Short mmCIF file of C-alpha atoms and ligand atoms in Angstrom, two decimals:
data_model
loop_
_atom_site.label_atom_id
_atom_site.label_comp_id
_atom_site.label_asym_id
_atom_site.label_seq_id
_atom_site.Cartn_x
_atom_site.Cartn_y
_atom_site.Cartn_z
CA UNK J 770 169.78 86.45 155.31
CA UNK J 771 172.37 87.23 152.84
CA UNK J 772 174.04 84.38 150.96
CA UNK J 773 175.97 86.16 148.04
CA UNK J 774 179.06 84.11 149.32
CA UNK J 775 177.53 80.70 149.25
CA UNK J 776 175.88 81.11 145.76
CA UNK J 777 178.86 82.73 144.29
CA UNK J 778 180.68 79.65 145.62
CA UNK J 779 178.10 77.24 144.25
CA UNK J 780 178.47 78.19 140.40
CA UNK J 781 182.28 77.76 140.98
CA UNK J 782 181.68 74.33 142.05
CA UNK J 783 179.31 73.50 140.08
CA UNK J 784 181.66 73.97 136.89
CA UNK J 785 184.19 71.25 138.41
CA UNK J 786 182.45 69.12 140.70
CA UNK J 787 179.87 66.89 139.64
CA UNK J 788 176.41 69.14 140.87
CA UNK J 789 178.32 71.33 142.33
CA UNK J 790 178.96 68.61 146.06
CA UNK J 791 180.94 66.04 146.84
CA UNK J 792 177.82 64.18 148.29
CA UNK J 793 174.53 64.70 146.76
CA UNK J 794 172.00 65.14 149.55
CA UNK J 795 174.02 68.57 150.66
CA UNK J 796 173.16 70.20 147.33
CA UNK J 797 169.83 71.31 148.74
CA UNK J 798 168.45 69.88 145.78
CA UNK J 799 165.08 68.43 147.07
CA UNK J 800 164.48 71.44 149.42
CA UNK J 801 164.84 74.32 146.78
CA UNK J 802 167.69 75.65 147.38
CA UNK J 803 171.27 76.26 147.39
CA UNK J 804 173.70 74.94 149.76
CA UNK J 805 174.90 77.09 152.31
CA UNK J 806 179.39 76.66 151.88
CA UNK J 807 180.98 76.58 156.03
CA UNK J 808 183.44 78.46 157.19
CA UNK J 809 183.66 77.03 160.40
CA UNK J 810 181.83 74.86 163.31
CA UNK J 811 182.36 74.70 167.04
CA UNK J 812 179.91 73.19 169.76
CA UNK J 813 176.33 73.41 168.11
CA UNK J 814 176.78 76.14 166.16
CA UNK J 815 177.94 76.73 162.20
CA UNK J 816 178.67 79.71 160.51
CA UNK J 817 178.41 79.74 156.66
CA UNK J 818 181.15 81.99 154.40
CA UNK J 819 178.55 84.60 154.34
CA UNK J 820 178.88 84.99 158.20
CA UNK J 821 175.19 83.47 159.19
CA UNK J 822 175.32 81.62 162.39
CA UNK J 823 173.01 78.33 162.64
CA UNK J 824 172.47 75.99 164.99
CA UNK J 825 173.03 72.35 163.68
CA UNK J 826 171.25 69.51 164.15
CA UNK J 827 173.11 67.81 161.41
CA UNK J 828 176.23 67.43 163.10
CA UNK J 829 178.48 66.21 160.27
CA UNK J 830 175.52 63.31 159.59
CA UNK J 831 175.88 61.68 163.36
CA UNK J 832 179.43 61.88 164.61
CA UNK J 833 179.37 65.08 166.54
CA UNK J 834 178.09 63.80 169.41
CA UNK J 835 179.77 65.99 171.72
CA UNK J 836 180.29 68.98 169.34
CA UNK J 837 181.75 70.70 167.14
CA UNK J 838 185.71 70.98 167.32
CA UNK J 839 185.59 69.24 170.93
CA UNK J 840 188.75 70.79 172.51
CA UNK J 841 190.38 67.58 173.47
CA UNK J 842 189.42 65.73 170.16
CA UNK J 843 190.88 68.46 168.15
CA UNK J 844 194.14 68.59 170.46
CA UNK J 845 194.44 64.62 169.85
CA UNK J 846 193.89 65.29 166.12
CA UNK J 847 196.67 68.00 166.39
CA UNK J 848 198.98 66.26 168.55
CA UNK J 849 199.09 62.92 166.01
CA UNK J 850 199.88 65.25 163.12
CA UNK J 851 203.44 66.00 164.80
CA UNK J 852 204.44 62.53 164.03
CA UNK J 853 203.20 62.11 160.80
CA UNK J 854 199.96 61.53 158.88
CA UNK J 855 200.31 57.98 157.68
CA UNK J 856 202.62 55.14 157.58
CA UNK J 857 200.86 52.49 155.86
CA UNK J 858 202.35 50.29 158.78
CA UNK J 859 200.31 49.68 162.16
CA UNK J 860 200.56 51.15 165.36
CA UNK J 861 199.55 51.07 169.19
CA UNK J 862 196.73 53.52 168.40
CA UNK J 863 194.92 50.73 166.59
CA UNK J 864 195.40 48.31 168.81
CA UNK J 865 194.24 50.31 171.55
CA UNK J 866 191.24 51.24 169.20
CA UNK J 867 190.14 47.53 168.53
CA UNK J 868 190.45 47.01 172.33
CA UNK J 869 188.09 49.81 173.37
CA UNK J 870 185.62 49.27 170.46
CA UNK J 871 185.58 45.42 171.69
CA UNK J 872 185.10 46.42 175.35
CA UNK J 873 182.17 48.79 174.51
CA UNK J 874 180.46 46.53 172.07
CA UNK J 875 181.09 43.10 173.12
CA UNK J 876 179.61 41.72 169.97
CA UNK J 877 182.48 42.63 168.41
CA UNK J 878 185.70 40.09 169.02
CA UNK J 879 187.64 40.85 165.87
CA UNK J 880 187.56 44.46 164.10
CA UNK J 881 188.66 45.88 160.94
CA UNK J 882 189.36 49.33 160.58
CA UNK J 883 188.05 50.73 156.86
CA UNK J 884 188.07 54.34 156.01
CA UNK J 885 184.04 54.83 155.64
CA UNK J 886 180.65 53.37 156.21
CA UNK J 887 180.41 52.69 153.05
CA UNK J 888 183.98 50.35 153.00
CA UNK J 889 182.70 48.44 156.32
CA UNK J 890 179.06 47.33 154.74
CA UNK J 891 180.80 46.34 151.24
CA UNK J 892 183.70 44.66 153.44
CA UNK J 893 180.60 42.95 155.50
CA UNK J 894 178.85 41.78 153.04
CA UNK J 895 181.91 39.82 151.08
CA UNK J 896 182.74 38.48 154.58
CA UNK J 897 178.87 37.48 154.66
CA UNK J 898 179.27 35.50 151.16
CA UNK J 899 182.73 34.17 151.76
CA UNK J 900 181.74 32.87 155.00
CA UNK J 901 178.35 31.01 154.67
CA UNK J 902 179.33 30.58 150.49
CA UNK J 903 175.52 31.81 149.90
CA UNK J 904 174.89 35.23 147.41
CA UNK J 905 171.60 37.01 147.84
CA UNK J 906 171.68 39.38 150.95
CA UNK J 907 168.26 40.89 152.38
CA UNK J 908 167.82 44.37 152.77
CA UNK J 909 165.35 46.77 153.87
CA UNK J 910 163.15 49.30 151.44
CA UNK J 911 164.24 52.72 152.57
CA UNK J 912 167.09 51.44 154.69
CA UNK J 913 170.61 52.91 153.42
CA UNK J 914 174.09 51.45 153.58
CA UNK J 915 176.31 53.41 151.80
CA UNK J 916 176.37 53.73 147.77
CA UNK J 917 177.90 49.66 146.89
CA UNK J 918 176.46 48.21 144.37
CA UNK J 919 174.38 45.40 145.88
CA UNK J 920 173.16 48.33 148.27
CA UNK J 921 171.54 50.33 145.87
CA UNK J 922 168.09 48.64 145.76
CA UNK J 923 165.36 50.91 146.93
CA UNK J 924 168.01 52.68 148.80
CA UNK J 925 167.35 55.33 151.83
CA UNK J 926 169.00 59.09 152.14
CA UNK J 927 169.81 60.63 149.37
CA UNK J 928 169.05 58.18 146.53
CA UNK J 929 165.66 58.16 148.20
CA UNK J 930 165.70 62.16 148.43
CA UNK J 931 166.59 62.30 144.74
CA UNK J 932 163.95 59.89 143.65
CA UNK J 933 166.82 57.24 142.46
CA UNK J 934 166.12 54.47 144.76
CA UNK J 935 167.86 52.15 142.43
CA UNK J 936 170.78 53.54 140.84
CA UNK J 937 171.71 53.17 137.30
CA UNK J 938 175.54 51.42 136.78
CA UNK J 939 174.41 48.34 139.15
CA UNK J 940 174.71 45.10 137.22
CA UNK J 941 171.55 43.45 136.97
CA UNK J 942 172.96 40.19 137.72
CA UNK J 943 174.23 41.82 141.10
CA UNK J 944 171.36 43.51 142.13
CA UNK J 945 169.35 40.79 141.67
CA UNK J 946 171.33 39.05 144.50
CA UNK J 947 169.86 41.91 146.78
CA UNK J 948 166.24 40.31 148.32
CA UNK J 949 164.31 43.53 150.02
CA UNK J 950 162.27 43.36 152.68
CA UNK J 951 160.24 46.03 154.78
CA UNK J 952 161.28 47.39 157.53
CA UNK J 953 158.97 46.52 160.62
CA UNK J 954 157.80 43.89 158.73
CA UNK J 955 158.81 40.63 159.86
CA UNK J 956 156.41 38.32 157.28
CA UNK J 957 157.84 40.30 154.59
CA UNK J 958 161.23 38.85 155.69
CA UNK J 959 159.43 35.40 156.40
CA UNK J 960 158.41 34.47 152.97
CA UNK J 961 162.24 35.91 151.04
CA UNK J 962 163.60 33.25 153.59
CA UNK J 963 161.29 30.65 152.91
CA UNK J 964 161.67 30.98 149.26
CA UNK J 965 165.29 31.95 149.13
CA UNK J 966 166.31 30.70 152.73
CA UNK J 967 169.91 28.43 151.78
CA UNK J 968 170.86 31.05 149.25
CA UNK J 969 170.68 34.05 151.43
CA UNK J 970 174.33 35.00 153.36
CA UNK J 971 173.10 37.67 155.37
CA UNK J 972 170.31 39.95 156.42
CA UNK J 973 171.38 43.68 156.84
CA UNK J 974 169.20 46.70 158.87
CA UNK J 975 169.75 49.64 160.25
CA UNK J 976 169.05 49.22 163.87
CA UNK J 977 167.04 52.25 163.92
CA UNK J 978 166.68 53.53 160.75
CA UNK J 979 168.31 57.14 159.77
CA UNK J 980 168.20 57.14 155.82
CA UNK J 981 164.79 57.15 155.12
CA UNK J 982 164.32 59.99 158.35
CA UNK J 983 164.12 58.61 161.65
CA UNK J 984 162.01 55.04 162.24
CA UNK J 985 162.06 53.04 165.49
CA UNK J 986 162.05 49.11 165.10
CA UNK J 987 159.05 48.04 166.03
CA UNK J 988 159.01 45.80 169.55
CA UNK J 989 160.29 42.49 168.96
CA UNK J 990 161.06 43.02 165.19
CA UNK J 991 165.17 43.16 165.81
CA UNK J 992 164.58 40.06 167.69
CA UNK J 993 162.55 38.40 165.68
CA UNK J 994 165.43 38.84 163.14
CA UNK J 995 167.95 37.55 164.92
CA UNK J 996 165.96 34.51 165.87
CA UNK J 997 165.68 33.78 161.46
CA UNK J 998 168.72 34.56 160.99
CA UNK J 999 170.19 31.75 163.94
CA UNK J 1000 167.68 28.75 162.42
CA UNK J 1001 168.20 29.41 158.82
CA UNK J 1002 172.33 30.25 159.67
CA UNK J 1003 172.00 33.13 157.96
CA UNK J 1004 174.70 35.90 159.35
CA UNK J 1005 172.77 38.99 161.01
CA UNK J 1006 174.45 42.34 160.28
CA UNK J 1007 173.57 45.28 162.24
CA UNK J 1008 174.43 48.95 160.45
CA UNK J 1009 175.00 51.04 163.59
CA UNK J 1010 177.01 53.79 161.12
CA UNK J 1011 174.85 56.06 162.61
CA UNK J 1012 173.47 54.44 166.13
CA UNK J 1013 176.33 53.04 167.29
CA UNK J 1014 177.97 54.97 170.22
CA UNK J 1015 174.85 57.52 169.66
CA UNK J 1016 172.52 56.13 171.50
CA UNK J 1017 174.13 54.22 174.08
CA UNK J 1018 178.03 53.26 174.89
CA UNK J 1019 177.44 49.86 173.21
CA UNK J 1020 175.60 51.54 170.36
CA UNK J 1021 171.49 50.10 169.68
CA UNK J 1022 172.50 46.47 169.76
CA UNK J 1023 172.77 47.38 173.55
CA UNK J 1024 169.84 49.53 173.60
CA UNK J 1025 167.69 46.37 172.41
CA UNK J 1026 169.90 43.76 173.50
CA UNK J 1027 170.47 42.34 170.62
CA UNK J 1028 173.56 40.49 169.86
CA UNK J 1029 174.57 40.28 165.76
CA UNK J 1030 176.83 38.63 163.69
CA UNK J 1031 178.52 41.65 162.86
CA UNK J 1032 178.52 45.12 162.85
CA UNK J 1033 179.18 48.01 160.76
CA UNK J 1034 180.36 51.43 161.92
CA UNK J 1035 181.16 54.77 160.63
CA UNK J 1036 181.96 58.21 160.67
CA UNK J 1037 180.96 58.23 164.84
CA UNK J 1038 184.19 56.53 165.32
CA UNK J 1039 186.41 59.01 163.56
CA UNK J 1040 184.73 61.31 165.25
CA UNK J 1041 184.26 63.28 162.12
CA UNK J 1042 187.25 61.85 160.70
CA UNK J 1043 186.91 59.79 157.61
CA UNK J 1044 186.43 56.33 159.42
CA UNK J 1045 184.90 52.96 159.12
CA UNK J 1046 185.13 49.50 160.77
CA UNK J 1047 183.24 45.68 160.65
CA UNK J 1048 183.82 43.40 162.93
CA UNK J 1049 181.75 40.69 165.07
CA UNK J 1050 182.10 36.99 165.84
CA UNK J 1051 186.05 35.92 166.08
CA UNK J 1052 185.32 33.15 163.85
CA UNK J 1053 183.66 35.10 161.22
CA UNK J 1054 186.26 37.75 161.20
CA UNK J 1055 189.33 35.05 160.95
CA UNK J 1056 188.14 34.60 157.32
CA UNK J 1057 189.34 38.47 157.02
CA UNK J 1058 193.15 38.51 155.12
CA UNK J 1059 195.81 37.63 156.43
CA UNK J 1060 194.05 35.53 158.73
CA UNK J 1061 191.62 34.40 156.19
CA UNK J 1062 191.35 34.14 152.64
CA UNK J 1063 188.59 36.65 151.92
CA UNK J 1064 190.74 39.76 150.79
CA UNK J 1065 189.69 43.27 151.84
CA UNK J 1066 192.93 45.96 152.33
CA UNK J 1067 193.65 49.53 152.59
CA UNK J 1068 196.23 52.03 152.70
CA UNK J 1069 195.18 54.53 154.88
CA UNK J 1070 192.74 51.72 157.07
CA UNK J 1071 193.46 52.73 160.90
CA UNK J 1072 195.31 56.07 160.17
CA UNK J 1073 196.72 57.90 162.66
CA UNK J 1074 195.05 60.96 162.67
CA UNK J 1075 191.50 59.15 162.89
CA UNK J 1076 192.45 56.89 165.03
CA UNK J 1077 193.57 58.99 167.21
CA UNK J 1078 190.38 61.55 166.60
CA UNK J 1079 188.50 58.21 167.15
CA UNK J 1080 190.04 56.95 170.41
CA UNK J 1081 189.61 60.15 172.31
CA UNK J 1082 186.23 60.51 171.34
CA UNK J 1083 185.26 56.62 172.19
CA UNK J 1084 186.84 57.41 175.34
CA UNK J 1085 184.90 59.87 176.47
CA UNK J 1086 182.07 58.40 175.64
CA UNK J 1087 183.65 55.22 177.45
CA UNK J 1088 184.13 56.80 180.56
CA UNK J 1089 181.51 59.25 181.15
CA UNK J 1090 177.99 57.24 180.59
CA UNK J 1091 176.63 60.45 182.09
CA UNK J 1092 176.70 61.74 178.42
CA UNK J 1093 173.88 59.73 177.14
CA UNK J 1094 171.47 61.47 179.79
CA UNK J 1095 172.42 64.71 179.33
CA UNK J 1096 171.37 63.84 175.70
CA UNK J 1097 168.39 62.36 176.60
CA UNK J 1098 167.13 65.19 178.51
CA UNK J 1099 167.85 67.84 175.62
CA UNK J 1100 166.40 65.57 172.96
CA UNK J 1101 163.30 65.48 175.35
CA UNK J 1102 163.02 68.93 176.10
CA UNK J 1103 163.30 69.14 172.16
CA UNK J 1104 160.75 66.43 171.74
CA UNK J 1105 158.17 68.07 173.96
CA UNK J 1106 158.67 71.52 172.79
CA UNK J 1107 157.79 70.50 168.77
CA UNK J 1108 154.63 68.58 170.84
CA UNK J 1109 153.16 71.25 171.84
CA UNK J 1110 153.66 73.43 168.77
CA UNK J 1111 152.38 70.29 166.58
CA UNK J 1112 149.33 70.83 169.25
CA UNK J 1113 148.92 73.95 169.79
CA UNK J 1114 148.77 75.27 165.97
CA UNK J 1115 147.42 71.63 164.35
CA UNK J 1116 149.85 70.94 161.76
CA UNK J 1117 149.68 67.45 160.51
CA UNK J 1118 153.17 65.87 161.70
CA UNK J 1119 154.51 62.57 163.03
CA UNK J 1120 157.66 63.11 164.80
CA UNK J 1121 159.89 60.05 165.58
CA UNK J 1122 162.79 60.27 168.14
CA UNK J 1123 165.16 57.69 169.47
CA UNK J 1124 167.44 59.03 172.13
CA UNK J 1125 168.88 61.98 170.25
CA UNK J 1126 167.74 61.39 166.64
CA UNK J 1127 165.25 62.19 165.31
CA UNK J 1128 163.00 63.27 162.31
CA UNK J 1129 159.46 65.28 161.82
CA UNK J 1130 158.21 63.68 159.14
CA UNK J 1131 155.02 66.15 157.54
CA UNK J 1132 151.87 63.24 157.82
CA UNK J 1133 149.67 62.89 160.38
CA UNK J 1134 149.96 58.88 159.86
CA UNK J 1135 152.63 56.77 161.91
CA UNK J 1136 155.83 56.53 159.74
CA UNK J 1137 157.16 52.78 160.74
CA UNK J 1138 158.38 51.87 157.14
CA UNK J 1139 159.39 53.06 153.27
CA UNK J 1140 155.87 53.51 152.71
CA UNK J 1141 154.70 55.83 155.54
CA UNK J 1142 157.43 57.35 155.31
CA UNK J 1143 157.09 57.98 151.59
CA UNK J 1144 153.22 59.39 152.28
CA UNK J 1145 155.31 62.62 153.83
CA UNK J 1146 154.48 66.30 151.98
CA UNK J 1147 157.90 66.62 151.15
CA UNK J 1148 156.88 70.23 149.33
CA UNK J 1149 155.76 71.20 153.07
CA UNK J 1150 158.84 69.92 154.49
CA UNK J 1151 160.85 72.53 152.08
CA UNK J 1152 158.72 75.09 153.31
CA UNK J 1153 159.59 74.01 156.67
CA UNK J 1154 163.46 73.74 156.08
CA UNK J 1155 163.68 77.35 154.45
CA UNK J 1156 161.68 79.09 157.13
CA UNK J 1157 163.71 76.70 159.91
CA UNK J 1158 167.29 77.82 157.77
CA UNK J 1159 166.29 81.46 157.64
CA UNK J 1160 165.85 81.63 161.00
CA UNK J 1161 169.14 80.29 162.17
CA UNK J 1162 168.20 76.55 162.39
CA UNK J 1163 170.35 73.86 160.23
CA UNK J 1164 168.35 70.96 160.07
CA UNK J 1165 168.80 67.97 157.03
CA UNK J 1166 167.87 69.06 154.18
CA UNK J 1167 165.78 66.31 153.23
CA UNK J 1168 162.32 64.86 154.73
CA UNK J 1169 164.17 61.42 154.40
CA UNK J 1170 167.25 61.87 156.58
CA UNK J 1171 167.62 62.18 160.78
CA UNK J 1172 168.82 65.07 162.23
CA UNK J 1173 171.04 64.85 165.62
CA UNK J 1174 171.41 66.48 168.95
CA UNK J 1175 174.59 66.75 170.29
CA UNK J 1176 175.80 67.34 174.07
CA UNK J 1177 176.81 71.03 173.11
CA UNK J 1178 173.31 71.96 172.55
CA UNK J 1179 172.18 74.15 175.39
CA UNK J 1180 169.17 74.89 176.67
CA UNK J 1181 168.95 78.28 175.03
CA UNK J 1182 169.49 76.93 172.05
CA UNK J 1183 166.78 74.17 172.30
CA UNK J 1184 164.25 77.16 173.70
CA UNK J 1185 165.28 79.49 170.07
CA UNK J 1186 164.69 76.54 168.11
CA UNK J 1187 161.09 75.81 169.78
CA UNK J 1188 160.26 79.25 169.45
CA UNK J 1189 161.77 79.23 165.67
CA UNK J 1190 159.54 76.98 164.74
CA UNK J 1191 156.73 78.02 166.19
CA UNK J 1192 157.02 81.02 164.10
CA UNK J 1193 157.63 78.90 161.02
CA UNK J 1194 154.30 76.63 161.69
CA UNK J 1195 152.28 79.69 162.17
CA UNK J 1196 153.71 80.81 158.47
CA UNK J 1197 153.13 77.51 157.13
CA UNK J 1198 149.68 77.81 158.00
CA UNK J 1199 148.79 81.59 156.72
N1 HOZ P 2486 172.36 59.69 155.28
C1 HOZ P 2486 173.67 59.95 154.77
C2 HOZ P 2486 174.69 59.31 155.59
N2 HOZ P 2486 174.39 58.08 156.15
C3 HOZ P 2486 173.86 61.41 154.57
C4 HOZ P 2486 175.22 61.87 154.25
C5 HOZ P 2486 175.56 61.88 152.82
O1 HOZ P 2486 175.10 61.03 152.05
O2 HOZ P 2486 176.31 62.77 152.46
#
């Protein structure tokens, strides 16, 4: 596969951009490699400046749901642009936003639109404080909410990739307000809350857990959560950045039926536009400014081109449920297919799936937590990437981040990545 383009490109970057990316897990780093630099994407395919086709199962991190440049998203996106970009003032389309993202996830009364994941768990989390006047949060090991400071404790994706769990710049005094807990592990969370219990604002998890690869909660564990979090009036904040409107219409809180405090959102609801939104309980979100006195603002919050990239897409998914079988049924047919290689030729794997995302993570143990996870052969997952990459097959380029199918994946394409890997696990083991 030639890549003179990409690499080319990648020294030019690297001169004026810190690593050469503008988010560190797409350097390749931990697999190897260099990045591959994309031209262009449309349904489940990429192709790279060099001209190599792939199919993706990255899908912009989660929000591509239905595909790549999704004829009527990109027509909305186009569409807005004819009467202008941004006002800094609001408009119907926001309204109509909150309204649909409140009908789909009833949890949510109250929303506010922020422009990434990142902005809604930093915007949660001062809500959190401001509204039960407690500090310390709990998070989980391995569990990733975006790069704020008092989320940077043995963080997931690609601090975790990178080896920096804990990132240099956080204040000591504020990280030691982050308590963390692991995942799966509900006497882990027992004994912070019996220690800390009246100082702790909120607990925080990823419903599902993406950033450290793909881990299911265990049964009961979400619940079991919820139920601390009501006795000790603690405020229970579910990070559905990347589950939310993947892997049902109302997102994994109604997967598991579980109803939290508040949510956080991301990039889904932009679909692919820079995007991010909390919201939850009315009363809790009344505290938000102007309503409230806890200030959180934004100038480009609930702009017209995502919103409107947004809306379309949450309508679709809205009004054709259909969507999440379909999904289903290809991640399965995925699912079985890397079964029966993982039989057939032995290879020591564990692959997790929920709806469609999942992760093979290379250990023949059950991953359910940091640790498990962390027992992967990450040197045989970069095998596995490079053979996957040079045969046409874009997964994440980390052990420690989920990959994503989207409704544009056919058939075919499921069938030529079965086959591809086949062809990779019989190389793996020559
Ligand atoms: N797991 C990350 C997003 N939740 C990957 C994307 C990135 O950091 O660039």
């Amino acid at each position: 596969m030639k890549t003179t383009k990409s690499t080319k490109l990648f020294e030019r970057a690297k001169n004026v951009i810190p690593g050469g990316v503008n988010s560190p897990v797409r350097a390749f780093k931990s697999v190897g490699l260099d990045p591959r630099f994309i031209k262009k994407a449309r349904g489940a395919y990429l192709w790279d400046v060099d001209g190599n086709k792939y199919i993706d199962y990255v899908g912009s991190w989660g929000p591509m749901i239905l595909g790549h440049a999704y004829p009527r998203i990109a027509r909305s996106i186009h569409h807005a642009t004819k009467n202008g970009t941004s006002f800094g003032a609001p408009t119907e389309l926001e309204v109509k936003m909150a309204e649909l993202m409140t009908t789909m996830m009833p949890s949510i009364e109250v929303v506010r639109m922020v422009n990434s994941g990142t902005e809604a768990t930093m915007s949660a989390i001062r809500l959190a404080r401001a509204y039960t006047g407690r500090d310390k949060i709990i998070k989980f090991e391995g569990c990733y909410h975006g790069h704020g400071d008092s989320f940077l404790i043995k963080a997931g994706s690609g601090a975790m990739t990178l080896g920096v769990p804990d990132s240099p710049g956080v204040p000591k005094a504020l990280a030691s307000e982050t308590l963390t807990a692991r995942f799966n592990d509900v006497n882990s969370v027992r004994s912070l809350v019996s220690e800390f219990g009246s100082q702790i604002a909120a607990i925080i998890v990823e419903p599902v857990v993406g950033n450290m690869g793909c881990i299911p909660p265990k049964p009961g564990f979400l619940e079991e959560l919820r139920a601390i979090c009501t006795r000790e009036k603690i405020l229970f904040i579910l990070d559905e950045v990347m589950t939310g409107f993947r892997l049902s219409a109302g997102g994994a809180q109604e997967l598991f039926n579980i109803r939290p405090d508040l949510t956080t959102l991301g990039k889904i609801i932009g679909g692919g536009l820079p995007v991010g939104a909390y919201g939850g309980k009315r009363e809790i979100m009344e505290m938000v400014a102007p309503a409230g006195p806890m200030y959180q603002a934004g100038t480009l919050s609930g702009n017209p081109l995502a919103m409107a990239a947004g809306y379309e897409m949450l309508s679709i998914l809205h009004k054709q449920p259909s969507i999440y079988k379909k999904l289903e049924r290809r991640s399965r047919r995925l699912e079985e297919g890397i079964r029966e290689n993982i039989a057939r030729l032995g290879i020591a794997c564990t692959l997790n799936r929920v709806g469609s995302m999942f992760t093979l993570f290379f250990t023949d143990r059950d991953v359910y937590d940091y640790e498990s996870a962390t027992a992967s052969d990450t040197n045989m997952f970069s095998s596995y990437f490079r053979g996957m990459l040079d045969r046409g097959i874009y997964l994440p380029p980390s052990q420690f981040e989920a990959a994503f199918v989207s409704l544009a994946h056919s058939d075919a394409d499921i069938n030529r990545t079965i086959k591809a890997q086949r062809t990779v696990f019989e190389s793996l083991l020559k």
